[in-house]
Amino acid sequence: MVAGAVADALLTTTWHKDQMLAAVRTVTAARPPWARRLVAVVLHAYPQPPADRPRELRRFLLHLTRRAHVRRRLVTPARTVHMRWGAPAIDSLADFLGLDGDELDWFADRREINRHARDERLRHYRYAWLTHRLIEAPKPRLRDLQRRVLDDILSAVPVHEGVHGFVRGRGVHSFARAHAGCDVLISLDLRAFFSSITAARIYGLFRGIGYPEPVAHTLTALTTTRTPAHVLRAAPDPHLAALLRQPHLPQGAPTSPALANLCAYRLDRRLAALATRFGVTYGRYADDLAFSGRLGRTETDHLIALVDGIAAEEGFRVHPGKTEVRRRSQRQALTGLVVNERPAVPREDYDRLRAILHNAATHGMAEANRDGHADFAAHLTGRVAWMSHHHPSRAAKLKTLLDRALATP
């Protein structure tokens, strides 16, 4: 309590020795020698006022204020000192998001109602298990706030050049294209990618962007969650349940992919440097890692072992059952695309779509819609666009069939 009062008082000054000394004496009624020593120590540690780090200053003052007593308090709000990458400066997150203080506390879930409430209406997320992963989808109001954070803050922060997932101008094709026509393709999978990223890492990221401690804490609360106990009962393994029990990135929130990419920057940088050391190419799409180039068997095994170690040091785990090594004589695939020569959808998928389009053109859309798609025409149009990407011959054939199918009553 005393450390907090002294820290708050110091931050109301313009950080000159005499003003700082007066502030300390005002809140503690301290004797001159003690106050002068404290101010000298603070000025040595902080040549500039840590206006965006009041909590850090309070921790620093703990051992210096043990014998003092608080007489009164002087307080000034934390403020932005320096921003990076052109992200907007925010001193009041409530004003930035257009909320009042109570609304901001509610969406930040400061009392952990989302985790403990039995009434579904009081929760901010909806939950659905998909095999070995949990989808935690925010409800509309929170999702809109997260999209504001994504569009106005996170979009300003650059990601590593080797990252292709959830990055404007990049995607599965750019990821696959970087590894096309290689002698050896190594693909690895990061286990529980989103839930492995803790709230502490998210807070560190927002602080690194330049936000004051209170703003960074609240942004972290808005973009992370703790999974309720009743949902965890269906977890497929104890390790995943332990990750979800702690504050983590929810898979399903619009901010999570961007935050995951930014938190994995050190991992990407280290793995890119490792790839350069081995003379190969590195890339990542979400939780999929890829290395490609010319490697012997011994070098391949050594690279995989090093990747596993680096991932563990950076707080991630490589899934041991999903590491694959494919040589040019085998089918090499990434994110659903065959990359032996150039990125392309597998031939069997192309043939299957041609058969569906032919059926639709011959017998009608309703007859061909065996999976019951709500908008079958839009589904087929999307599938044709996916199959045709950078493949002119396929594009021409599929477009002809699609036009015939759409014209059939």
PDB file of C-alpha atoms in Angstrom, residues 35-137:
ATOM      1  CA  ALA A  35      13.053  10.836   1.314  1.00  0.00           C
ATOM      2  CA  ARG A  36      16.204  12.122  -0.402  1.00  0.00           C
ATOM      3  CA  ARG A  37      17.710   8.629  -0.542  1.00  0.00           C
ATOM      4  CA  LEU A  38      14.491   7.205  -2.021  1.00  0.00           C
ATOM      5  CA  VAL A  39      14.304   9.901  -4.710  1.00  0.00           C
ATOM      6  CA  ALA A  40      17.982   9.405  -5.589  1.00  0.00           C
ATOM      7  CA  VAL A  41      17.476   5.640  -6.015  1.00  0.00           C
ATOM      8  CA  VAL A  42      14.363   6.150  -8.165  1.00  0.00           C
ATOM      9  CA  LEU A  43      16.069   8.700 -10.414  1.00  0.00           C
ATOM     10  CA  HIS A  44      19.020   6.369 -10.884  1.00  0.00           C
ATOM     11  CA  ALA A  45      16.723   3.480 -11.900  1.00  0.00           C
ATOM     12  CA  TYR A  46      14.293   5.620 -13.926  1.00  0.00           C
ATOM     13  CA  PRO A  47      15.918   8.642 -15.610  1.00  0.00           C
ATOM     14  CA  GLN A  48      12.537   9.241 -17.289  1.00  0.00           C
ATOM     15  CA  PRO A  49       9.143   8.880 -15.546  1.00  0.00           C
ATOM     16  CA  PRO A  50       7.625   5.402 -16.154  1.00  0.00           C
ATOM     17  CA  ALA A  51       4.195   6.924 -16.718  1.00  0.00           C
ATOM     18  CA  ASP A  52       3.021   3.829 -18.578  1.00  0.00           C
ATOM     19  CA  ARG A  53       4.343   1.421 -15.906  1.00  0.00           C
ATOM     20  CA  PRO A  54       2.860   2.371 -12.504  1.00  0.00           C
ATOM     21  CA  ARG A  55       2.706  -1.252 -11.345  1.00  0.00           C
ATOM     22  CA  GLU A  56       6.363  -1.802 -12.167  1.00  0.00           C
ATOM     23  CA  LEU A  57       7.326   1.305 -10.179  1.00  0.00           C
ATOM     24  CA  ARG A  58       5.252   0.120  -7.213  1.00  0.00           C
ATOM     25  CA  ARG A  59       7.067  -3.232  -7.195  1.00  0.00           C
ATOM     26  CA  PHE A  60      10.402  -1.414  -7.391  1.00  0.00           C
ATOM     27  CA  LEU A  61       9.531   0.710  -4.354  1.00  0.00           C
ATOM     28  CA  LEU A  62       8.392  -2.171  -2.133  1.00  0.00           C
ATOM     29  CA  HIS A  63      11.684  -2.658  -0.292  1.00  0.00           C
ATOM     30  CA  LEU A  64      12.324   1.111  -0.074  1.00  0.00           C
ATOM     31  CA  THR A  65       9.090   2.013   1.705  1.00  0.00           C
ATOM     32  CA  ARG A  66       8.740  -0.665   4.387  1.00  0.00           C
ATOM     33  CA  ARG A  67       9.077   1.747   7.311  1.00  0.00           C
ATOM     34  CA  ALA A  68       6.915   4.518   5.874  1.00  0.00           C
ATOM     35  CA  HIS A  69       3.262   5.268   6.580  1.00  0.00           C
ATOM     36  CA  VAL A  70       0.722   6.752   4.175  1.00  0.00           C
ATOM     37  CA  ARG A  71      -0.712  10.116   5.211  1.00  0.00           C
ATOM     38  CA  ARG A  72      -2.538  11.021   1.970  1.00  0.00           C
ATOM     39  CA  ARG A  73      -2.576   9.988  -1.690  1.00  0.00           C
ATOM     40  CA  LEU A  74      -1.723  11.798  -4.907  1.00  0.00           C
ATOM     41  CA  VAL A  75      -2.781   9.991  -8.099  1.00  0.00           C
ATOM     42  CA  THR A  76      -2.504  10.589 -11.833  1.00  0.00           C
ATOM     43  CA  PRO A  77      -3.723   8.150 -14.551  1.00  0.00           C
ATOM     44  CA  ALA A  78      -1.173   6.060 -16.418  1.00  0.00           C
ATOM     45  CA  ARG A  79      -0.510   7.390 -19.909  1.00  0.00           C
ATOM     46  CA  THR A  80       1.084   6.308 -23.162  1.00  0.00           C
ATOM     47  CA  VAL A  81       4.777   7.166 -23.455  1.00  0.00           C
ATOM     48  CA  HIS A  82       5.927   5.661 -26.757  1.00  0.00           C
ATOM     49  CA  MET A  83       4.084   3.661 -29.441  1.00  0.00           C
ATOM     50  CA  ARG A  84       5.584   1.331 -32.038  1.00  0.00           C
ATOM     51  CA  TRP A  85       4.530   0.407 -35.593  1.00  0.00           C
ATOM     52  CA  GLY A  86       1.929   3.157 -35.912  1.00  0.00           C
ATOM     53  CA  ALA A  87      -0.622   1.570 -33.590  1.00  0.00           C
ATOM     54  CA  PRO A  88      -3.002   4.142 -32.061  1.00  0.00           C
ATOM     55  CA  ALA A  89      -2.125   5.575 -28.655  1.00  0.00           C
ATOM     56  CA  ILE A  90      -4.775   4.695 -26.059  1.00  0.00           C
ATOM     57  CA  ASP A  91      -4.895   6.135 -22.563  1.00  0.00           C
ATOM     58  CA  SER A  92      -8.573   5.230 -21.980  1.00  0.00           C
ATOM     59  CA  LEU A  93      -9.608   1.922 -23.523  1.00  0.00           C
ATOM     60  CA  ALA A  94     -13.240   2.513 -22.545  1.00  0.00           C
ATOM     61  CA  ASP A  95     -13.332   5.716 -24.617  1.00  0.00           C
ATOM     62  CA  PHE A  96     -11.528   4.016 -27.511  1.00  0.00           C
ATOM     63  CA  LEU A  97     -14.092   1.185 -27.613  1.00  0.00           C
ATOM     64  CA  GLY A  98     -17.077   3.426 -26.914  1.00  0.00           C
ATOM     65  CA  LEU A  99     -17.918   1.775 -23.580  1.00  0.00           C
ATOM     66  CA  ASP A 100     -18.427   3.002 -20.051  1.00  0.00           C
ATOM     67  CA  GLY A 101     -16.297   1.627 -17.219  1.00  0.00           C
ATOM     68  CA  ASP A 102     -18.844  -0.971 -16.084  1.00  0.00           C
ATOM     69  CA  GLU A 103     -19.315  -2.307 -19.618  1.00  0.00           C
ATOM     70  CA  LEU A 104     -15.562  -2.613 -20.092  1.00  0.00           C
ATOM     71  CA  ASP A 105     -15.234  -4.518 -16.803  1.00  0.00           C
ATOM     72  CA  TRP A 106     -18.051  -6.839 -17.890  1.00  0.00           C
ATOM     73  CA  PHE A 107     -16.487  -7.737 -21.238  1.00  0.00           C
ATOM     74  CA  ALA A 108     -13.022  -8.017 -19.673  1.00  0.00           C
ATOM     75  CA  ASP A 109     -14.653 -10.500 -17.242  1.00  0.00           C
ATOM     76  CA  ARG A 110     -12.715  -9.198 -14.265  1.00  0.00           C
ATOM     77  CA  ARG A 111     -14.835 -11.279 -11.876  1.00  0.00           C
ATOM     78  CA  GLU A 112     -14.541 -14.440 -14.040  1.00  0.00           C
ATOM     79  CA  ILE A 113     -18.288 -14.760 -14.480  1.00  0.00           C
ATOM     80  CA  ASN A 114     -17.754 -16.475 -17.842  1.00  0.00           C
ATOM     81  CA  ARG A 115     -15.868 -19.293 -16.144  1.00  0.00           C
ATOM     82  CA  HIS A 116     -18.177 -19.825 -13.170  1.00  0.00           C
ATOM     83  CA  ALA A 117     -21.682 -18.817 -14.326  1.00  0.00           C
ATOM     84  CA  ARG A 118     -24.216 -21.595 -14.739  1.00  0.00           C
ATOM     85  CA  ASP A 119     -26.542 -19.447 -16.795  1.00  0.00           C
ATOM     86  CA  GLU A 120     -25.500 -19.529 -20.470  1.00  0.00           C
ATOM     87  CA  ARG A 121     -26.673 -15.923 -20.912  1.00  0.00           C
ATOM     88  CA  LEU A 122     -23.923 -14.700 -18.573  1.00  0.00           C
ATOM     89  CA  ARG A 123     -21.118 -16.270 -20.578  1.00  0.00           C
ATOM     90  CA  HIS A 124     -19.164 -14.466 -23.282  1.00  0.00           C
ATOM     91  CA  TYR A 125     -18.287 -17.610 -25.275  1.00  0.00           C
ATOM     92  CA  ARG A 126     -19.989 -20.611 -26.856  1.00  0.00           C
ATOM     93  CA  TYR A 127     -18.119 -23.928 -26.858  1.00  0.00           C
ATOM     94  CA  ALA A 128     -17.877 -26.851 -29.296  1.00  0.00           C
ATOM     95  CA  TRP A 129     -15.446 -29.777 -29.263  1.00  0.00           C
ATOM     96  CA  LEU A 130     -14.048 -30.825 -32.642  1.00  0.00           C
ATOM     97  CA  THR A 131     -12.069 -34.039 -32.096  1.00  0.00           C
ATOM     98  CA  HIS A 132      -8.870 -32.783 -30.424  1.00  0.00           C
ATOM     99  CA  ARG A 133      -9.576 -29.061 -30.351  1.00  0.00           C
ATOM    100  CA  LEU A 134     -12.050 -26.767 -28.642  1.00  0.00           C
ATOM    101  CA  ILE A 135     -13.767 -23.961 -30.534  1.00  0.00           C
ATOM    102  CA  GLU A 136     -14.423 -21.043 -28.170  1.00  0.00           C
ATOM    103  CA  ALA A 137     -16.531 -18.590 -30.176  1.00  0.00           C
TER     104      ALA A 137
END
